[in-house]
Amino acid sequence: MKNNEKTLLQQAISYAKTPIIISLFLSPIRYILELIGLPENAIFIIGLLWLTLGFSIYLGIKTFNKELAYRILLLSLIIFSPISRIPVAILWWVDTKWEIGTHYGLYYHNFGEALLNHVIYGSLVQLIPAFLLGSIIIAIMRKRKTFTKNKPLKNG
């Protein structure tokens, strides 16, 4: 490895940084919009799954020409997903502690359950479809690159 080349982990962390920062603001914004009284169908689009799917499309496009594109995609998602879910577990605690009554306070009886379900299960709900989508993007981009490389140039 050359001195200026990043390791796989460094590349994954580098790709995951910005989406992590966005996600740390996304859940509190959604929480506030719910408190304001916007209907769920209006704030549905502001969610971690949508951010994760967008992130996987971006990663697929950005890394398709790298030898370890699928590993970078998976590792970036593994780093991103649990961290992005931590605010959701914290919002569960806030909602149940002060009995605010948003959807964040539903389902779990204690913080351990909420943390386990939001961070572990919630991460898998994000990670699995995002990895599949990102993998499809990588495959399409690679096929497209091969196709355009072998396509004869038109005259005129």
mmCIF file with all atom_site columns, C-alpha atoms in Angstrom:
data_model
loop_
_atom_site.group_PDB
_atom_site.id
_atom_site.type_symbol
_atom_site.label_atom_id
_atom_site.label_alt_id
_atom_site.label_comp_id
_atom_site.label_asym_id
_atom_site.label_entity_id
_atom_site.label_seq_id
_atom_site.pdbx_PDB_ins_code
_atom_site.Cartn_x
_atom_site.Cartn_y
_atom_site.Cartn_z
_atom_site.occupancy
_atom_site.B_iso_or_equiv
_atom_site.pdbx_formal_charge
_atom_site.auth_seq_id
_atom_site.auth_comp_id
_atom_site.auth_asym_id
_atom_site.auth_atom_id
_atom_site.pdbx_PDB_model_num
ATOM 1   C CA . MET A 1 1   ? 0.000   0.000  0.000   1.00 0.00 ? 1   MET A CA 1
ATOM 2   C CA . LYS A 1 2   ? 1.287   3.434  -0.908  1.00 0.00 ? 2   LYS A CA 1
ATOM 3   C CA . ASN A 1 3   ? 1.632   6.090  1.786   1.00 0.00 ? 3   ASN A CA 1
ATOM 4   C CA . ASN A 1 4   ? -1.158  8.223  0.321   1.00 0.00 ? 4   ASN A CA 1
ATOM 5   C CA . GLU A 1 5   ? -3.673  5.369  -0.036  1.00 0.00 ? 5   GLU A CA 1
ATOM 6   C CA . LYS A 1 6   ? -6.373  5.044  2.606   1.00 0.00 ? 6   LYS A CA 1
ATOM 7   C CA . THR A 1 7   ? -7.206  1.722  4.213   1.00 0.00 ? 7   THR A CA 1
ATOM 8   C CA . LEU A 1 8   ? -10.638 0.211  3.629   1.00 0.00 ? 8   LEU A CA 1
ATOM 9   C CA . LEU A 1 9   ? -11.764 1.358  7.085   1.00 0.00 ? 9   LEU A CA 1
ATOM 10  C CA . GLN A 1 10  ? -10.490 4.903  6.497   1.00 0.00 ? 10  GLN A CA 1
ATOM 11  C CA . GLN A 1 11  ? -12.357 5.063  3.187   1.00 0.00 ? 11  GLN A CA 1
ATOM 12  C CA . ALA A 1 12  ? -15.565 3.788  4.799   1.00 0.00 ? 12  ALA A CA 1
ATOM 13  C CA . ILE A 1 13  ? -15.326 6.288  7.653   1.00 0.00 ? 13  ILE A CA 1
ATOM 14  C CA . SER A 1 14  ? -14.628 9.075  5.189   1.00 0.00 ? 14  SER A CA 1
ATOM 15  C CA . TYR A 1 15  ? -17.730 8.221  3.153   1.00 0.00 ? 15  TYR A CA 1
ATOM 16  C CA . ALA A 1 16  ? -19.921 7.813  6.269   1.00 0.00 ? 16  ALA A CA 1
ATOM 17  C CA . LYS A 1 17  ? -18.989 11.128 7.955   1.00 0.00 ? 17  LYS A CA 1
ATOM 18  C CA . THR A 1 18  ? -21.377 13.492 6.177   1.00 0.00 ? 18  THR A CA 1
ATOM 19  C CA . PRO A 1 19  ? -24.435 11.192 6.305   1.00 0.00 ? 19  PRO A CA 1
ATOM 20  C CA . ILE A 1 20  ? -23.772 10.645 10.028  1.00 0.00 ? 20  ILE A CA 1
ATOM 21  C CA . ILE A 1 21  ? -23.771 14.403 10.639  1.00 0.00 ? 21  ILE A CA 1
ATOM 22  C CA . ILE A 1 22  ? -26.985 14.793 8.612   1.00 0.00 ? 22  ILE A CA 1
ATOM 23  C CA . SER A 1 23  ? -28.638 11.938 10.519  1.00 0.00 ? 23  SER A CA 1
ATOM 24  C CA . LEU A 1 24  ? -27.832 13.507 13.891  1.00 0.00 ? 24  LEU A CA 1
ATOM 25  C CA . PHE A 1 25  ? -30.009 16.470 12.866  1.00 0.00 ? 25  PHE A CA 1
ATOM 26  C CA . LEU A 1 26  ? -32.636 14.549 10.905  1.00 0.00 ? 26  LEU A CA 1
ATOM 27  C CA . SER A 1 27  ? -34.381 12.714 13.761  1.00 0.00 ? 27  SER A CA 1
ATOM 28  C CA . PRO A 1 28  ? -34.630 15.796 16.038  1.00 0.00 ? 28  PRO A CA 1
ATOM 29  C CA . ILE A 1 29  ? -36.035 17.817 13.104  1.00 0.00 ? 29  ILE A CA 1
ATOM 30  C CA . ARG A 1 30  ? -38.609 15.114 12.442  1.00 0.00 ? 30  ARG A CA 1
ATOM 31  C CA . TYR A 1 31  ? -39.436 15.006 16.162  1.00 0.00 ? 31  TYR A CA 1
ATOM 32  C CA . ILE A 1 32  ? -39.995 18.775 16.256  1.00 0.00 ? 32  ILE A CA 1
ATOM 33  C CA . LEU A 1 33  ? -42.176 18.640 13.132  1.00 0.00 ? 33  LEU A CA 1
ATOM 34  C CA . GLU A 1 34  ? -44.266 15.952 14.798  1.00 0.00 ? 34  GLU A CA 1
ATOM 35  C CA . LEU A 1 35  ? -44.586 18.115 17.946  1.00 0.00 ? 35  LEU A CA 1
ATOM 36  C CA . ILE A 1 36  ? -45.674 21.075 15.819  1.00 0.00 ? 36  ILE A CA 1
ATOM 37  C CA . GLY A 1 37  ? -48.482 18.890 14.555  1.00 0.00 ? 37  GLY A CA 1
ATOM 38  C CA . LEU A 1 38  ? -47.583 18.154 10.967  1.00 0.00 ? 38  LEU A CA 1
ATOM 39  C CA . PRO A 1 39  ? -49.320 14.972 9.833   1.00 0.00 ? 39  PRO A CA 1
ATOM 40  C CA . GLU A 1 40  ? -47.197 11.810 9.664   1.00 0.00 ? 40  GLU A CA 1
ATOM 41  C CA . ASN A 1 41  ? -47.635 11.529 5.898   1.00 0.00 ? 41  ASN A CA 1
ATOM 42  C CA . ALA A 1 42  ? -46.126 15.020 5.506   1.00 0.00 ? 42  ALA A CA 1
ATOM 43  C CA . ILE A 1 43  ? -43.029 14.196 7.562   1.00 0.00 ? 43  ILE A CA 1
ATOM 44  C CA . PHE A 1 44  ? -42.690 10.600 6.391   1.00 0.00 ? 44  PHE A CA 1
ATOM 45  C CA . ILE A 1 45  ? -40.160 11.623 3.744   1.00 0.00 ? 45  ILE A CA 1
ATOM 46  C CA . ILE A 1 46  ? -37.872 12.997 6.463   1.00 0.00 ? 46  ILE A CA 1
ATOM 47  C CA . GLY A 1 47  ? -36.554 9.701  7.736   1.00 0.00 ? 47  GLY A CA 1
ATOM 48  C CA . LEU A 1 48  ? -33.414 7.703  8.250   1.00 0.00 ? 48  LEU A CA 1
ATOM 49  C CA . LEU A 1 49  ? -34.376 4.971  5.788   1.00 0.00 ? 49  LEU A CA 1
ATOM 50  C CA . TRP A 1 50  ? -34.683 7.502  2.962   1.00 0.00 ? 50  TRP A CA 1
ATOM 51  C CA . LEU A 1 51  ? -31.348 9.070  3.934   1.00 0.00 ? 51  LEU A CA 1
ATOM 52  C CA . THR A 1 52  ? -29.731 5.627  4.026   1.00 0.00 ? 52  THR A CA 1
ATOM 53  C CA . LEU A 1 53  ? -31.096 4.674  0.606   1.00 0.00 ? 53  LEU A CA 1
ATOM 54  C CA . GLY A 1 54  ? -29.871 7.966  -0.839  1.00 0.00 ? 54  GLY A CA 1
ATOM 55  C CA . PHE A 1 55  ? -26.486 7.405  0.800   1.00 0.00 ? 55  PHE A CA 1
ATOM 56  C CA . SER A 1 56  ? -26.238 3.935  -0.748  1.00 0.00 ? 56  SER A CA 1
ATOM 57  C CA . ILE A 1 57  ? -27.024 5.296  -4.225  1.00 0.00 ? 57  ILE A CA 1
ATOM 58  C CA . TYR A 1 58  ? -24.366 7.978  -3.749  1.00 0.00 ? 58  TYR A CA 1
ATOM 59  C CA . LEU A 1 59  ? -21.842 5.387  -2.533  1.00 0.00 ? 59  LEU A CA 1
ATOM 60  C CA . GLY A 1 60  ? -22.606 3.065  -5.435  1.00 0.00 ? 60  GLY A CA 1
ATOM 61  C CA . ILE A 1 61  ? -21.956 5.850  -7.931  1.00 0.00 ? 61  ILE A CA 1
ATOM 62  C CA . LYS A 1 62  ? -18.886 7.125  -6.075  1.00 0.00 ? 62  LYS A CA 1
ATOM 63  C CA . THR A 1 63  ? -17.174 3.749  -5.549  1.00 0.00 ? 63  THR A CA 1
ATOM 64  C CA . PHE A 1 64  ? -18.191 1.552  -8.501  1.00 0.00 ? 64  PHE A CA 1
ATOM 65  C CA . ASN A 1 65  ? -14.762 1.868  -10.108 1.00 0.00 ? 65  ASN A CA 1
ATOM 66  C CA . LYS A 1 66  ? -12.919 0.820  -6.945  1.00 0.00 ? 66  LYS A CA 1
ATOM 67  C CA . GLU A 1 67  ? -11.791 -2.783 -6.625  1.00 0.00 ? 67  GLU A CA 1
ATOM 68  C CA . LEU A 1 68  ? -13.413 -3.191 -3.200  1.00 0.00 ? 68  LEU A CA 1
ATOM 69  C CA . ALA A 1 69  ? -16.571 -1.176 -3.904  1.00 0.00 ? 69  ALA A CA 1
ATOM 70  C CA . TYR A 1 70  ? -18.940 -3.678 -2.300  1.00 0.00 ? 70  TYR A CA 1
ATOM 71  C CA . ARG A 1 71  ? -16.843 -3.888 0.858   1.00 0.00 ? 71  ARG A CA 1
ATOM 72  C CA . ILE A 1 72  ? -16.591 -0.102 1.083   1.00 0.00 ? 72  ILE A CA 1
ATOM 73  C CA . LEU A 1 73  ? -20.372 0.124  0.648   1.00 0.00 ? 73  LEU A CA 1
ATOM 74  C CA . LEU A 1 74  ? -21.078 -2.485 3.332   1.00 0.00 ? 74  LEU A CA 1
ATOM 75  C CA . LEU A 1 75  ? -18.532 -1.152 5.829   1.00 0.00 ? 75  LEU A CA 1
ATOM 76  C CA . SER A 1 76  ? -19.731 2.447  5.341   1.00 0.00 ? 76  SER A CA 1
ATOM 77  C CA . LEU A 1 77  ? -23.311 1.350  6.000   1.00 0.00 ? 77  LEU A CA 1
ATOM 78  C CA . ILE A 1 78  ? -22.244 -0.694 9.055   1.00 0.00 ? 78  ILE A CA 1
ATOM 79  C CA . ILE A 1 79  ? -20.525 2.405  10.466  1.00 0.00 ? 79  ILE A CA 1
ATOM 80  C CA . PHE A 1 80  ? -23.352 4.785  9.545   1.00 0.00 ? 80  PHE A CA 1
ATOM 81  C CA . SER A 1 81  ? -26.476 2.835  10.491  1.00 0.00 ? 81  SER A CA 1
ATOM 82  C CA . PRO A 1 82  ? -26.070 2.276  14.265  1.00 0.00 ? 82  PRO A CA 1
ATOM 83  C CA . ILE A 1 83  ? -24.751 5.793  14.847  1.00 0.00 ? 83  ILE A CA 1
ATOM 84  C CA . SER A 1 84  ? -27.643 7.303  12.890  1.00 0.00 ? 84  SER A CA 1
ATOM 85  C CA . ARG A 1 85  ? -30.120 5.419  15.115  1.00 0.00 ? 85  ARG A CA 1
ATOM 86  C CA . ILE A 1 86  ? -28.805 6.700  18.468  1.00 0.00 ? 86  ILE A CA 1
ATOM 87  C CA . PRO A 1 87  ? -30.866 9.951  18.341  1.00 0.00 ? 87  PRO A CA 1
ATOM 88  C CA . VAL A 1 88  ? -34.004 7.851  17.811  1.00 0.00 ? 88  VAL A CA 1
ATOM 89  C CA . ALA A 1 89  ? -33.338 5.937  21.049  1.00 0.00 ? 89  ALA A CA 1
ATOM 90  C CA . ILE A 1 90  ? -32.632 9.202  22.886  1.00 0.00 ? 90  ILE A CA 1
ATOM 91  C CA . LEU A 1 91  ? -35.873 10.690 21.543  1.00 0.00 ? 91  LEU A CA 1
ATOM 92  C CA . TRP A 1 92  ? -37.701 7.596  22.819  1.00 0.00 ? 92  TRP A CA 1
ATOM 93  C CA . TRP A 1 93  ? -36.315 8.364  26.288  1.00 0.00 ? 93  TRP A CA 1
ATOM 94  C CA . VAL A 1 94  ? -37.287 12.057 26.074  1.00 0.00 ? 94  VAL A CA 1
ATOM 95  C CA . ASP A 1 95  ? -40.761 11.181 24.839  1.00 0.00 ? 95  ASP A CA 1
ATOM 96  C CA . THR A 1 96  ? -41.443 8.616  27.542  1.00 0.00 ? 96  THR A CA 1
ATOM 97  C CA . LYS A 1 97  ? -39.765 10.570 30.379  1.00 0.00 ? 97  LYS A CA 1
ATOM 98  C CA . TRP A 1 98  ? -41.968 13.625 29.822  1.00 0.00 ? 98  TRP A CA 1
ATOM 99  C CA . GLU A 1 99  ? -44.949 11.716 28.360  1.00 0.00 ? 99  GLU A CA 1
ATOM 100 C CA . ILE A 1 100 ? -45.005 13.883 25.234  1.00 0.00 ? 100 ILE A CA 1
ATOM 101 C CA . GLY A 1 101 ? -46.904 11.367 23.115  1.00 0.00 ? 101 GLY A CA 1
ATOM 102 C CA . THR A 1 102 ? -45.123 11.220 19.758  1.00 0.00 ? 102 THR A CA 1
ATOM 103 C CA . HIS A 1 103 ? -44.567 8.003  17.846  1.00 0.00 ? 103 HIS A CA 1
ATOM 104 C CA . TYR A 1 104 ? -41.038 7.896  19.276  1.00 0.00 ? 104 TYR A CA 1
ATOM 105 C CA . GLY A 1 105 ? -42.432 6.909  22.694  1.00 0.00 ? 105 GLY A CA 1
ATOM 106 C CA . LEU A 1 106 ? -44.305 3.844  21.511  1.00 0.00 ? 106 LEU A CA 1
ATOM 107 C CA . TYR A 1 107 ? -43.595 0.120  21.827  1.00 0.00 ? 107 TYR A CA 1
ATOM 108 C CA . TYR A 1 108 ? -40.835 -0.291 24.437  1.00 0.00 ? 108 TYR A CA 1
ATOM 109 C CA . HIS A 1 109 ? -40.959 -0.547 28.227  1.00 0.00 ? 109 HIS A CA 1
ATOM 110 C CA . ASN A 1 110 ? -37.443 0.611  29.099  1.00 0.00 ? 110 ASN A CA 1
ATOM 111 C CA . PHE A 1 111 ? -34.408 2.315  27.589  1.00 0.00 ? 111 PHE A CA 1
ATOM 112 C CA . GLY A 1 112 ? -32.556 -0.997 27.114  1.00 0.00 ? 112 GLY A CA 1
ATOM 113 C CA . GLU A 1 113 ? -35.362 -2.326 24.902  1.00 0.00 ? 113 GLU A CA 1
ATOM 114 C CA . ALA A 1 114 ? -35.554 0.944  22.997  1.00 0.00 ? 114 ALA A CA 1
ATOM 115 C CA . LEU A 1 115 ? -31.791 1.061  22.473  1.00 0.00 ? 115 LEU A CA 1
ATOM 116 C CA . LEU A 1 116 ? -31.640 -2.556 21.322  1.00 0.00 ? 116 LEU A CA 1
ATOM 117 C CA . ASN A 1 117 ? -34.550 -2.198 18.930  1.00 0.00 ? 117 ASN A CA 1
ATOM 118 C CA . HIS A 1 118 ? -33.746 1.239  17.559  1.00 0.00 ? 118 HIS A CA 1
ATOM 119 C CA . VAL A 1 119 ? -29.995 0.791  17.227  1.00 0.00 ? 119 VAL A CA 1
ATOM 120 C CA . ILE A 1 120 ? -29.664 -2.920 16.354  1.00 0.00 ? 120 ILE A CA 1
ATOM 121 C CA . TYR A 1 121 ? -32.930 -3.834 14.647  1.00 0.00 ? 121 TYR A CA 1
ATOM 122 C CA . GLY A 1 122 ? -33.346 -0.347 13.176  1.00 0.00 ? 122 GLY A CA 1
ATOM 123 C CA . SER A 1 123 ? -29.827 -0.556 11.745  1.00 0.00 ? 123 SER A CA 1
ATOM 124 C CA . LEU A 1 124 ? -30.646 -3.833 10.016  1.00 0.00 ? 124 LEU A CA 1
ATOM 125 C CA . VAL A 1 125 ? -33.830 -2.329 8.578   1.00 0.00 ? 125 VAL A CA 1
ATOM 126 C CA . GLN A 1 126 ? -31.651 0.406  7.072   1.00 0.00 ? 126 GLN A CA 1
ATOM 127 C CA . LEU A 1 127 ? -28.629 -1.688 6.186   1.00 0.00 ? 127 LEU A CA 1
ATOM 128 C CA . ILE A 1 128 ? -30.215 -4.567 4.278   1.00 0.00 ? 128 ILE A CA 1
ATOM 129 C CA . PRO A 1 129 ? -32.209 -2.596 1.664   1.00 0.00 ? 129 PRO A CA 1
ATOM 130 C CA . ALA A 1 130 ? -29.453 0.011  1.394   1.00 0.00 ? 130 ALA A CA 1
ATOM 131 C CA . PHE A 1 131 ? -26.777 -2.607 0.712   1.00 0.00 ? 131 PHE A CA 1
ATOM 132 C CA . LEU A 1 132 ? -28.987 -4.258 -1.899  1.00 0.00 ? 132 LEU A CA 1
ATOM 133 C CA . LEU A 1 133 ? -29.706 -0.921 -3.580  1.00 0.00 ? 133 LEU A CA 1
ATOM 134 C CA . GLY A 1 134 ? -26.070 0.194  -3.456  1.00 0.00 ? 134 GLY A CA 1
ATOM 135 C CA . SER A 1 135 ? -24.955 -3.158 -4.874  1.00 0.00 ? 135 SER A CA 1
ATOM 136 C CA . ILE A 1 136 ? -27.406 -2.815 -7.750  1.00 0.00 ? 136 ILE A CA 1
ATOM 137 C CA . ILE A 1 137 ? -26.076 0.689  -8.446  1.00 0.00 ? 137 ILE A CA 1
ATOM 138 C CA . ILE A 1 138 ? -22.479 -0.579 -8.442  1.00 0.00 ? 138 ILE A CA 1
ATOM 139 C CA . ALA A 1 139 ? -23.391 -3.406 -10.835 1.00 0.00 ? 139 ALA A CA 1
ATOM 140 C CA . ILE A 1 140 ? -25.263 -1.041 -13.170 1.00 0.00 ? 140 ILE A CA 1
ATOM 141 C CA . MET A 1 141 ? -22.445 1.502  -13.164 1.00 0.00 ? 141 MET A CA 1
ATOM 142 C CA . ARG A 1 142 ? -19.855 -1.190 -13.889 1.00 0.00 ? 142 ARG A CA 1
ATOM 143 C CA . LYS A 1 143 ? -21.967 -2.650 -16.700 1.00 0.00 ? 143 LYS A CA 1
ATOM 144 C CA . ARG A 1 144 ? -22.544 0.830  -18.108 1.00 0.00 ? 144 ARG A CA 1
ATOM 145 C CA . LYS A 1 145 ? -18.825 1.574  -18.014 1.00 0.00 ? 145 LYS A CA 1
ATOM 146 C CA . THR A 1 146 ? -18.071 -1.703 -19.826 1.00 0.00 ? 146 THR A CA 1
ATOM 147 C CA . PHE A 1 147 ? -20.796 -1.020 -22.378 1.00 0.00 ? 147 PHE A CA 1
ATOM 148 C CA . THR A 1 148 ? -19.622 2.528  -23.150 1.00 0.00 ? 148 THR A CA 1
ATOM 149 C CA . LYS A 1 149 ? -15.991 1.391  -23.311 1.00 0.00 ? 149 LYS A CA 1
ATOM 150 C CA . ASN A 1 150 ? -16.821 -1.255 -25.945 1.00 0.00 ? 150 ASN A CA 1
ATOM 151 C CA . LYS A 1 151 ? -19.312 0.854  -27.907 1.00 0.00 ? 151 LYS A CA 1
ATOM 152 C CA . PRO A 1 152 ? -17.923 2.058  -31.262 1.00 0.00 ? 152 PRO A CA 1
ATOM 153 C CA . LEU A 1 153 ? -17.800 5.824  -31.780 1.00 0.00 ? 153 LEU A CA 1
ATOM 154 C CA . LYS A 1 154 ? -20.240 7.348  -34.245 1.00 0.00 ? 154 LYS A CA 1
ATOM 155 C CA . ASN A 1 155 ? -18.921 9.444  -37.089 1.00 0.00 ? 155 ASN A CA 1
ATOM 156 C CA . GLY A 1 156 ? -20.285 12.956 -37.416 1.00 0.00 ? 156 GLY A CA 1
#
